[in-house]
mmCIF file of C-alpha atoms and ligand atoms in Angstrom:
data_model
loop_
_atom_site.group_PDB
_atom_site.id
_atom_site.type_symbol
_atom_site.label_atom_id
_atom_site.label_comp_id
_atom_site.label_asym_id
_atom_site.label_seq_id
_atom_site.Cartn_x
_atom_site.Cartn_y
_atom_site.Cartn_z
ATOM 1 C CA MET A 1 105.456 70.810 100.521
ATOM 2 C CA ALA A 2 106.458 73.425 97.920
ATOM 3 C CA LYS A 3 103.545 74.955 96.018
ATOM 4 C CA ASP A 4 103.132 74.438 92.266
ATOM 5 C CA ALA A 5 104.333 77.416 90.230
ATOM 6 C CA VAL A 6 101.725 79.927 89.071
ATOM 7 C CA ARG A 7 102.083 81.146 85.477
ATOM 8 C CA VAL A 8 101.861 84.931 85.227
ATOM 9 C CA LEU A 9 101.572 86.641 81.843
ATOM 10 C CA VAL A 10 102.746 90.235 81.503
ATOM 11 C CA THR A 11 102.054 91.790 78.099
ATOM 12 C CA GLY A 12 104.029 94.856 77.045
ATOM 13 C CA ALA A 13 106.784 93.447 79.247
ATOM 14 C CA ALA A 14 109.556 95.369 77.479
ATOM 15 C CA GLY A 15 107.865 98.678 78.346
ATOM 16 C CA GLN A 16 108.277 100.893 81.396
ATOM 17 C CA ILE A 17 105.626 99.347 83.615
ATOM 18 C CA GLY A 18 106.668 95.874 82.499
ATOM 19 C CA TYR A 19 110.255 96.551 83.524
ATOM 20 C CA ALA A 20 109.125 97.600 87.010
ATOM 21 C CA LEU A 21 106.520 94.865 87.316
ATOM 22 C CA VAL A 22 108.319 91.651 86.381
ATOM 23 C CA PRO A 23 110.905 91.825 89.213
ATOM 24 C CA MET A 24 108.078 92.462 91.687
ATOM 25 C CA VAL A 25 106.275 89.341 90.464
ATOM 26 C CA ALA A 26 109.506 87.329 90.598
ATOM 27 C CA ARG A 27 110.171 88.496 94.186
ATOM 28 C CA GLY A 28 106.791 87.363 95.466
ATOM 29 C CA VAL A 29 105.309 90.853 95.855
ATOM 30 C CA MET A 30 102.264 89.869 93.807
ATOM 31 C CA LEU A 31 101.485 86.340 94.987
ATOM 32 C CA GLY A 32 103.355 85.959 98.258
ATOM 33 C CA PRO A 33 106.845 85.017 99.436
ATOM 34 C CA ASP A 34 106.200 81.247 99.259
ATOM 35 C CA GLN A 35 104.599 81.157 95.814
ATOM 36 C CA PRO A 36 106.869 80.054 92.942
ATOM 37 C CA VAL A 37 106.100 81.714 89.612
ATOM 38 C CA ILE A 38 106.772 81.213 85.911
ATOM 39 C CA LEU A 39 106.814 84.491 84.007
ATOM 40 C CA HIS A 40 105.389 84.691 80.496
ATOM 41 C CA MET A 41 106.424 87.955 78.864
ATOM 42 C CA LEU A 42 104.873 89.162 75.613
ATOM 43 C CA ASP A 43 105.803 92.121 73.489
ATOM 44 C CA ILE A 44 105.735 92.969 69.791
ATOM 45 C CA GLU A 45 108.429 92.304 67.216
ATOM 46 C CA PRO A 46 110.106 95.776 67.320
ATOM 47 C CA ALA A 47 110.621 95.287 71.071
ATOM 48 C CA ALA A 48 111.849 91.670 70.833
ATOM 49 C CA GLU A 49 115.487 92.478 71.532
ATOM 50 C CA ALA A 50 114.643 94.684 74.507
ATOM 51 C CA LEU A 51 112.341 91.945 75.795
ATOM 52 C CA ASN A 52 115.191 89.472 75.607
ATOM 53 C CA GLY A 53 117.305 91.939 77.592
ATOM 54 C CA VAL A 54 114.657 91.942 80.339
ATOM 55 C CA LYS A 55 114.766 88.142 80.345
ATOM 56 C CA MET A 56 118.573 88.252 80.713
ATOM 57 C CA GLU A 57 118.235 90.581 83.703
ATOM 58 C CA LEU A 58 115.655 88.326 85.329
ATOM 59 C CA ILE A 59 118.075 85.406 85.012
ATOM 60 C CA ASP A 60 120.901 87.561 86.391
ATOM 61 C CA ALA A 61 118.808 88.555 89.397
ATOM 62 C CA ALA A 62 118.633 84.864 90.445
ATOM 63 C CA PHE A 63 115.199 85.197 92.050
ATOM 64 C CA PRO A 64 114.612 82.034 94.097
ATOM 65 C CA LEU A 65 110.852 82.012 93.385
ATOM 66 C CA LEU A 66 111.259 82.383 89.616
ATOM 67 C CA LYS A 67 111.095 78.909 88.084
ATOM 68 C CA ASP A 68 111.144 79.815 84.394
ATOM 69 C CA VAL A 69 110.853 82.784 82.037
ATOM 70 C CA ILE A 70 109.246 82.756 78.622
ATOM 71 C CA ALA A 71 109.920 85.846 76.507
ATOM 72 C CA THR A 72 108.054 85.816 73.227
ATOM 73 C CA THR A 73 106.335 87.813 70.522
ATOM 74 C CA ASP A 74 103.939 84.945 69.852
ATOM 75 C CA VAL A 75 100.635 85.592 71.597
ATOM 76 C CA VAL A 76 99.661 81.908 71.647
ATOM 77 C CA GLU A 77 102.909 80.855 73.317
ATOM 78 C CA ALA A 78 102.545 83.769 75.745
ATOM 79 C CA CYS A 79 99.022 82.811 76.805
ATOM 80 C CA ALA A 80 99.554 79.041 77.055
ATOM 81 C CA GLY A 81 98.469 77.789 80.464
ATOM 82 C CA VAL A 82 98.607 81.164 82.240
ATOM 83 C CA ASN A 83 96.772 81.502 85.560
ATOM 84 C CA ILE A 84 97.091 85.281 85.816
ATOM 85 C CA ALA A 85 97.251 87.713 82.892
ATOM 86 C CA VAL A 86 98.366 91.308 83.412
ATOM 87 C CA MET A 87 97.699 93.184 80.189
ATOM 88 C CA VAL A 88 100.052 96.162 80.072
ATOM 89 C CA GLY A 89 100.723 96.187 76.328
ATOM 90 C CA GLY A 90 98.778 98.577 74.175
ATOM 91 C CA PHE A 91 98.960 101.326 71.624
ATOM 92 C CA PRO A 92 99.826 104.719 73.138
ATOM 93 C CA ARG A 93 98.243 107.957 71.993
ATOM 94 C CA LYS A 94 100.767 109.808 69.884
ATOM 95 C CA GLU A 95 100.793 113.503 69.122
ATOM 96 C CA GLY A 96 98.224 114.478 66.527
ATOM 97 C CA MET A 97 96.323 111.196 66.749
ATOM 98 C CA GLU A 98 92.547 111.235 66.990
ATOM 99 C CA ARG A 99 90.937 109.472 69.946
ATOM 100 C CA LYS A 100 89.140 107.174 67.567
ATOM 101 C CA ASP A 101 92.397 106.062 65.929
ATOM 102 C CA VAL A 102 93.929 105.125 69.281
ATOM 103 C CA MET A 103 90.742 103.341 70.300
ATOM 104 C CA SER A 104 90.682 101.456 67.031
ATOM 105 C CA LYS A 105 94.276 100.192 67.491
ATOM 106 C CA ASN A 106 93.551 99.044 71.043
ATOM 107 C CA VAL A 107 90.256 97.431 70.125
ATOM 108 C CA SER A 108 92.028 95.251 67.570
ATOM 109 C CA ILE A 109 94.832 94.359 70.031
ATOM 110 C CA TYR A 110 92.364 93.446 72.799
ATOM 111 C CA LYS A 111 90.083 91.531 70.457
ATOM 112 C CA ALA A 112 92.989 89.350 69.280
ATOM 113 C CA GLN A 113 94.444 88.853 72.760
ATOM 114 C CA ALA A 114 90.993 87.970 74.139
ATOM 115 C CA SER A 115 90.758 85.076 71.693
ATOM 116 C CA ALA A 116 94.264 83.870 72.528
ATOM 117 C CA LEU A 117 93.528 83.943 76.258
ATOM 118 C CA GLU A 118 90.208 82.225 75.796
ATOM 119 C CA LYS A 119 91.765 79.397 73.798
ATOM 120 C CA HIS A 120 95.073 78.951 75.579
ATOM 121 C CA ALA A 121 95.015 80.283 79.160
ATOM 122 C CA ALA A 122 94.426 77.983 82.145
ATOM 123 C CA GLU A 123 90.876 77.500 83.289
ATOM 124 C CA ASN A 124 89.792 80.237 85.681
ATOM 125 C CA CYS A 125 92.575 82.584 84.533
ATOM 126 C CA LYS A 126 92.286 85.980 86.241
ATOM 127 C CA VAL A 127 92.807 88.966 83.962
ATOM 128 C CA LEU A 128 93.877 92.496 84.908
ATOM 129 C CA VAL A 129 93.944 95.137 82.161
ATOM 130 C CA VAL A 130 96.341 98.015 82.821
ATOM 131 C CA ALA A 131 96.764 99.487 79.326
ATOM 132 C CA ASN A 132 94.644 102.526 78.528
ATOM 133 C CA PRO A 133 91.808 103.026 77.956
ATOM 134 C CA ALA A 134 91.856 100.365 80.687
ATOM 135 C CA ASN A 135 88.116 99.990 81.395
ATOM 136 C CA THR A 136 87.181 99.822 77.727
ATOM 137 C CA ASN A 137 90.072 97.530 76.772
ATOM 138 C CA ALA A 138 88.855 95.195 79.537
ATOM 139 C CA LEU A 139 85.317 95.402 78.182
ATOM 140 C CA ILE A 140 86.485 94.467 74.682
ATOM 141 C CA LEU A 141 88.499 91.600 76.144
ATOM 142 C CA LYS A 142 85.389 90.385 77.975
ATOM 143 C CA GLU A 143 83.217 90.616 74.857
ATOM 144 C CA PHE A 144 85.674 88.610 72.750
ATOM 145 C CA ALA A 145 86.442 85.970 75.352
ATOM 146 C CA PRO A 146 82.898 84.893 76.194
ATOM 147 C CA SER A 147 83.981 81.632 77.816
ATOM 148 C CA ILE A 148 86.103 83.434 80.414
ATOM 149 C CA PRO A 149 83.733 84.210 83.318
ATOM 150 C CA GLU A 150 83.049 87.960 83.433
ATOM 151 C CA LYS A 151 84.083 87.949 87.107
ATOM 152 C CA ASN A 152 87.612 87.097 85.939
ATOM 153 C CA ILE A 153 88.094 90.232 83.849
ATOM 154 C CA THR A 154 89.053 93.427 85.666
ATOM 155 C CA CYS A 155 90.927 96.667 85.100
ATOM 156 C CA LEU A 156 93.351 98.660 87.212
ATOM 157 C CA THR A 157 92.082 101.582 89.282
ATOM 158 C CA ARG A 158 94.153 100.596 92.306
ATOM 159 C CA LEU A 159 96.787 103.151 91.379
ATOM 160 C CA ASP A 160 94.146 105.882 91.691
ATOM 161 C CA HIS A 161 92.965 104.315 94.963
ATOM 162 C CA ASN A 162 96.518 104.322 96.321
ATOM 163 C CA ARG A 163 97.011 107.909 95.146
ATOM 164 C CA ALA A 164 93.906 108.907 97.128
ATOM 165 C CA LEU A 165 95.273 107.162 100.248
ATOM 166 C CA GLY A 166 98.569 108.960 99.699
ATOM 167 C CA GLN A 167 96.951 112.398 99.447
ATOM 168 C CA ILE A 168 94.964 111.899 102.655
ATOM 169 C CA SER A 169 98.018 110.679 104.544
ATOM 170 C CA GLU A 170 100.017 113.701 103.359
ATOM 171 C CA ARG A 171 97.243 116.115 104.274
ATOM 172 C CA LEU A 172 96.765 114.681 107.781
ATOM 173 C CA ASP A 173 100.461 113.936 108.255
ATOM 174 C CA ILE A 174 99.786 110.327 109.208
ATOM 175 C CA GLN A 175 100.973 106.948 107.970
ATOM 176 C CA VAL A 176 99.332 105.826 104.715
ATOM 177 C CA SER A 177 98.762 102.386 106.264
ATOM 178 C CA ASP A 178 96.425 104.011 108.810
ATOM 179 C CA VAL A 179 94.053 105.283 106.082
ATOM 180 C CA LYS A 180 91.508 102.963 104.479
ATOM 181 C CA ASN A 181 88.296 102.651 102.508
ATOM 182 C CA VAL A 182 88.645 105.468 100.020
ATOM 183 C CA ILE A 183 86.802 104.661 96.792
ATOM 184 C CA ILE A 184 87.551 105.280 93.144
ATOM 185 C CA TRP A 185 84.311 105.208 91.177
ATOM 186 C CA GLY A 186 84.180 104.791 87.427
ATOM 187 C CA ASN A 187 86.697 105.256 84.684
ATOM 188 C CA HIS A 188 90.492 105.237 85.011
ATOM 189 C CA SER A 189 90.553 108.681 83.419
ATOM 190 C CA SER A 190 90.212 112.263 84.552
ATOM 191 C CA THR A 191 86.461 111.758 85.132
ATOM 192 C CA GLN A 192 87.095 109.176 87.867
ATOM 193 C CA TYR A 193 85.551 110.102 91.207
ATOM 194 C CA PRO A 194 87.865 109.699 94.218
ATOM 195 C CA ASP A 195 85.472 109.574 97.179
ATOM 196 C CA VAL A 196 86.377 109.746 100.883
ATOM 197 C CA SER A 197 82.805 109.796 102.231
ATOM 198 C CA HIS A 198 83.312 106.407 103.904
ATOM 199 C CA ALA A 199 87.088 106.501 104.456
ATOM 200 C CA THR A 200 88.535 106.186 107.938
ATOM 201 C CA VAL A 201 91.782 106.635 109.828
ATOM 202 C CA THR A 202 92.876 104.145 112.462
ATOM 203 C CA SER A 203 94.501 105.691 115.521
ATOM 204 C CA SER A 204 95.261 104.601 119.067
ATOM 205 C CA SER A 205 91.836 105.923 120.065
ATOM 206 C CA GLY A 206 89.949 103.913 117.419
ATOM 207 C CA GLU A 207 88.618 104.679 113.935
ATOM 208 C CA LYS A 208 87.742 108.201 112.878
ATOM 209 C CA SER A 209 86.188 109.494 109.689
ATOM 210 C CA VAL A 210 88.562 111.110 107.184
ATOM 211 C CA ARG A 211 85.981 113.789 106.562
ATOM 212 C CA GLU A 212 85.912 114.808 110.218
ATOM 213 C CA LEU A 213 89.667 114.742 110.562
ATOM 214 C CA VAL A 214 90.303 116.765 107.414
ATOM 215 C CA ALA A 215 87.515 119.153 108.465
ATOM 216 C CA ASP A 216 87.632 120.929 105.120
ATOM 217 C CA ASP A 217 84.881 119.735 102.794
ATOM 218 C CA LYS A 218 85.799 122.365 100.257
ATOM 219 C CA TRP A 219 89.280 120.838 99.861
ATOM 220 C CA LEU A 220 87.845 117.308 99.724
ATOM 221 C CA LYS A 221 85.369 118.299 97.014
ATOM 222 C CA THR A 222 87.798 120.248 94.863
ATOM 223 C CA GLU A 223 91.588 120.098 95.180
ATOM 224 C CA PHE A 224 91.734 116.570 96.579
ATOM 225 C CA ILE A 225 89.652 115.219 93.697
ATOM 226 C CA THR A 226 91.518 117.056 90.959
ATOM 227 C CA THR A 227 94.918 116.159 92.432
ATOM 228 C CA VAL A 228 94.074 112.451 92.296
ATOM 229 C CA GLN A 229 92.435 112.750 88.864
ATOM 230 C CA GLN A 230 95.432 114.574 87.431
ATOM 231 C CA ARG A 231 98.234 112.837 89.263
ATOM 232 C CA GLY A 232 99.211 110.887 86.139
ATOM 233 C CA ALA A 233 99.710 114.133 84.207
ATOM 234 C CA ALA A 234 101.725 115.610 87.114
ATOM 235 C CA ILE A 235 104.059 112.593 87.055
ATOM 236 C CA ILE A 236 104.562 112.933 83.289
ATOM 237 C CA LYS A 237 105.366 116.633 83.752
ATOM 238 C CA ALA A 238 107.935 115.866 86.449
ATOM 239 C CA ARG A 239 109.489 112.709 85.054
ATOM 240 C CA LYS A 240 108.919 113.257 81.325
ATOM 241 C CA LEU A 241 107.678 109.682 81.484
ATOM 242 C CA SER A 242 104.409 108.258 82.755
ATOM 243 C CA SER A 243 104.070 106.580 86.134
ATOM 244 C CA ALA A 244 105.618 103.142 86.115
ATOM 245 C CA LEU A 245 106.770 101.985 89.538
ATOM 246 C CA SER A 246 103.518 103.064 91.200
ATOM 247 C CA ALA A 247 101.481 101.440 88.410
ATOM 248 C CA ALA A 248 103.445 98.196 88.739
ATOM 249 C CA SER A 249 103.068 98.228 92.511
ATOM 250 C CA ALA A 250 99.322 98.865 92.206
ATOM 251 C CA ALA A 251 98.987 95.951 89.755
ATOM 252 C CA CYS A 252 100.627 93.706 92.385
ATOM 253 C CA ASP A 253 98.275 95.059 95.082
ATOM 254 C CA HIS A 254 95.261 94.398 92.835
ATOM 255 C CA ILE A 255 96.166 90.774 92.096
ATOM 256 C CA ARG A 256 97.422 90.033 95.624
ATOM 257 C CA ASP A 257 94.185 91.194 97.240
ATOM 258 C CA TRP A 258 92.058 89.441 94.609
ATOM 259 C CA VAL A 259 93.864 86.115 95.075
ATOM 260 C CA LEU A 260 94.745 86.237 98.773
ATOM 261 C CA GLY A 261 91.847 88.388 100.060
ATOM 262 C CA THR A 262 91.354 91.874 101.469
ATOM 263 C CA PRO A 263 91.926 92.407 105.206
ATOM 264 C CA LYS A 264 88.751 92.269 107.312
ATOM 265 C CA GLY A 265 86.960 95.620 107.351
ATOM 266 C CA THR A 266 88.912 96.961 104.374
ATOM 267 C CA TRP A 267 87.829 97.409 100.814
ATOM 268 C CA VAL A 268 89.802 98.335 97.696
ATOM 269 C CA SER A 269 88.864 99.737 94.284
ATOM 270 C CA MET A 270 88.760 97.494 91.219
ATOM 271 C CA GLY A 271 87.356 98.028 87.734
ATOM 272 C CA VAL A 272 84.811 95.206 87.393
ATOM 273 C CA TYR A 273 81.818 94.316 85.278
ATOM 274 C CA SER A 274 78.859 96.272 86.618
ATOM 275 C CA ASP A 275 75.957 94.236 87.988
ATOM 276 C CA GLY A 276 73.809 97.378 88.222
ATOM 277 C CA SER A 277 74.928 98.190 91.791
ATOM 278 C CA TYR A 278 74.559 101.857 92.750
ATOM 279 C CA GLY A 279 72.537 102.444 89.573
ATOM 280 C CA ILE A 280 75.576 101.975 87.318
ATOM 281 C CA PRO A 281 74.419 100.462 84.021
ATOM 282 C CA PRO A 282 75.342 96.807 83.546
ATOM 283 C CA GLY A 283 77.540 96.317 80.504
ATOM 284 C CA LEU A 284 80.314 98.628 81.661
ATOM 285 C CA ILE A 285 83.603 97.871 83.381
ATOM 286 C CA TYR A 286 83.359 100.418 86.209
ATOM 287 C CA SER A 287 85.497 100.912 89.298
ATOM 288 C CA PHE A 288 83.672 99.988 92.512
ATOM 289 C CA PRO A 289 84.661 99.375 96.126
ATOM 290 C CA VAL A 290 85.156 95.614 96.493
ATOM 291 C CA THR A 291 86.185 93.101 99.118
ATOM 292 C CA CYS A 292 87.882 89.859 98.094
ATOM 293 C CA GLU A 293 87.725 86.421 99.635
ATOM 294 C CA LYS A 294 88.833 83.017 98.352
ATOM 295 C CA GLY A 295 89.785 84.433 94.968
ATOM 296 C CA GLU A 296 86.468 86.207 94.337
ATOM 297 C CA TRP A 297 85.643 89.895 94.553
ATOM 298 C CA SER A 298 82.274 91.276 95.642
ATOM 299 C CA ILE A 299 81.038 94.829 95.335
ATOM 300 C CA VAL A 300 80.523 96.495 98.721
ATOM 301 C CA LYS A 301 76.789 97.111 98.900
ATOM 302 C CA GLY A 302 74.572 99.577 100.700
ATOM 303 C CA LEU A 303 76.889 102.586 101.013
ATOM 304 C CA LYS A 304 74.973 105.841 101.308
ATOM 305 C CA ILE A 305 75.439 108.036 98.234
ATOM 306 C CA ASP A 306 74.782 111.756 98.549
ATOM 307 C CA GLU A 307 73.816 114.105 95.733
ATOM 308 C CA PHE A 308 77.373 115.306 95.122
ATOM 309 C CA SER A 309 78.660 111.737 94.747
ATOM 310 C CA ARG A 310 75.699 110.705 92.591
ATOM 311 C CA ALA A 311 76.442 113.392 90.005
ATOM 312 C CA LYS A 312 80.135 112.476 89.847
ATOM 313 C CA MET A 313 79.421 108.731 89.633
ATOM 314 C CA ASP A 314 76.976 109.306 86.771
ATOM 315 C CA ALA A 315 79.356 111.614 84.892
ATOM 316 C CA THR A 316 82.112 108.990 84.811
ATOM 317 C CA ALA A 317 79.560 106.288 83.838
ATOM 318 C CA ASN A 318 78.456 108.500 80.949
ATOM 319 C CA GLU A 319 82.024 108.813 79.748
ATOM 320 C CA LEU A 320 82.368 105.024 79.845
ATOM 321 C CA MET A 321 79.199 104.642 77.780
ATOM 322 C CA GLU A 322 80.624 107.022 75.197
ATOM 323 C CA GLU A 323 83.925 105.110 75.154
ATOM 324 C CA LYS A 324 81.985 101.896 74.716
ATOM 325 C CA SER A 325 80.124 103.196 71.685
ATOM 326 C CA LEU A 326 83.337 104.570 70.220
ATOM 327 C CA ALA A 327 84.969 101.144 70.724
ATOM 328 C CA TYR A 328 82.012 99.408 69.085
ATOM 329 C CA SER A 329 82.128 101.800 66.154
ATOM 330 C CA CYS A 330 85.734 100.681 65.622
ATOM 331 C CA LEU A 331 84.598 97.074 65.267
ATOM 332 C CA ASN A 332 82.595 97.781 62.129
HETATM 333 N N1 NAD B 401 95.514 101.726 84.633
HETATM 334 C C1 NAD B 401 96.493 102.444 85.131
HETATM 335 O O1 NAD B 401 96.467 102.827 86.309
HETATM 336 C C2 NAD B 401 97.680 102.840 84.307
HETATM 337 C C3 NAD B 401 98.730 103.557 84.891
HETATM 338 C C4 NAD B 401 99.850 103.887 84.121
HETATM 339 C C5 NAD B 401 99.881 103.532 82.778
HETATM 340 N N2 NAD B 401 98.828 102.865 82.237
HETATM 341 C C6 NAD B 401 98.856 102.411 80.839
HETATM 342 O O2 NAD B 401 99.655 101.244 80.772
HETATM 343 C C7 NAD B 401 100.162 101.081 79.447
HETATM 344 C C8 NAD B 401 101.656 100.784 79.464
HETATM 345 O O3 NAD B 401 102.367 101.875 79.960
HETATM 346 P P1 NAD B 401 103.952 101.931 79.826
HETATM 347 O O4 NAD B 401 104.371 103.204 80.458
HETATM 348 O O5 NAD B 401 104.565 100.653 80.272
HETATM 349 O O6 NAD B 401 104.082 102.059 78.234
HETATM 350 P P2 NAD B 401 105.325 101.662 77.315
HETATM 351 O O7 NAD B 401 105.069 102.317 76.010
HETATM 352 O O8 NAD B 401 106.607 101.907 78.022
HETATM 353 O O9 NAD B 401 105.178 100.081 77.159
HETATM 354 C C9 NAD B 401 104.132 99.477 76.445
HETATM 355 C C10 NAD B 401 104.692 98.205 75.845
HETATM 356 O O10 NAD B 401 103.601 97.532 75.206
HETATM 357 C C11 NAD B 401 104.133 96.960 74.025
HETATM 358 N N3 NAD B 401 103.035 96.619 73.113
HETATM 359 C C12 NAD B 401 102.411 97.402 72.197
HETATM 360 N N4 NAD B 401 101.485 96.691 71.539
HETATM 361 C C13 NAD B 401 101.501 95.443 72.053
HETATM 362 C C14 NAD B 401 100.791 94.262 71.768
HETATM 363 N N5 NAD B 401 99.867 94.226 70.805
HETATM 364 N N6 NAD B 401 101.084 93.151 72.491
HETATM 365 C C15 NAD B 401 102.016 93.164 73.444
HETATM 366 N N7 NAD B 401 102.750 94.258 73.748
HETATM 367 C C16 NAD B 401 102.487 95.381 73.062
HETATM 368 C C17 NAD B 401 105.079 97.998 73.505
HETATM 369 O O11 NAD B 401 106.010 97.458 72.553
HETATM 370 C C18 NAD B 401 105.764 98.437 74.794
HETATM 371 O O12 NAD B 401 106.911 97.652 75.084
HETATM 372 C C19 NAD B 401 99.782 102.364 78.720
HETATM 373 O O13 NAD B 401 98.601 102.119 77.976
HETATM 374 C C20 NAD B 401 99.500 103.334 79.833
HETATM 375 O O14 NAD B 401 98.633 104.359 79.431
HETATM 376 C C21 NAD B 401 97.746 102.509 82.969
#
């Protein structure tokens, strides 16, 4: 029997990531090739015409899994009955703008959209925040949607995770699908800590540690980390636009693994509400290694943390605490 359609909200759908993301959702990349979907696309009034253009293209693409498309600038209509919400819309930092001004704009957007989701989304709606500052936007959303379980509110660090996999595969000249269990700790910002201490490579002779295979701790502790941290800036420099297809693909990976589960023995990175694991203060949305099963994520516990990792994990937690107080100061 055909499955019921899942309603997927994409905010900021007329933007770059939105344009790359909605066809992926409609093709079954996010929820599987047998899962019909109804797309809800939200953007703001100045982008209404462009949003309608995206809707026209979705119709023209005749995706068999796409059962309906709602394109709207009305947040209530956009959120009505959605099962999955991918929050890509936000206020970008413009030249000359203070950090506080950008934070303040995003805090008010995420406060309003939290209320709309809380009132109008389907029960158990899963939320993924992509728009920057992603961790703090997700935290604001959580605070202003208290009836949505905190386990349902996450932010995207999967792009950073995938970038780390990509760098290791390039360095070792192996397939990216043979590398697993890198970790992104912390903030989706340049303080994030890409960690390969527990990462492995699968080969015909079994699993080997990335660290042993790379055999260059200096590179792993310096260039590898900064390359992943600054990959977003490198893409902007090359493309004169920020990463979009890789961000959209990572958003699909994040939701797919959350809903359908991670493969046995593999973890992924997700920004989730800290439960105090690894000494990270509760009350932050922090990227951890997680496994997913039956629609629920769990933080991978008991990994050994050395002194180098500890310092990096704390530094990115400190930045998140600062962002949190800045966000709260914008609420007054
Ligand atoms: N977490 C990550 O890994 C990651 C990666 C890349 C980009 N990003 C972030 O994702 C966001 C989107 O990037 P983009 O390149 O698509 O930007 P973009 O400027 O092309 O698109 C953003 C869209 O959001 C819309 N928008 C603005 N305010 C809105 C609101 N209140 N409600 C609904 N829509 C609204 C805009 O009109 C625009 O169409 C940015 O914040 C970017 O920094 C995050």
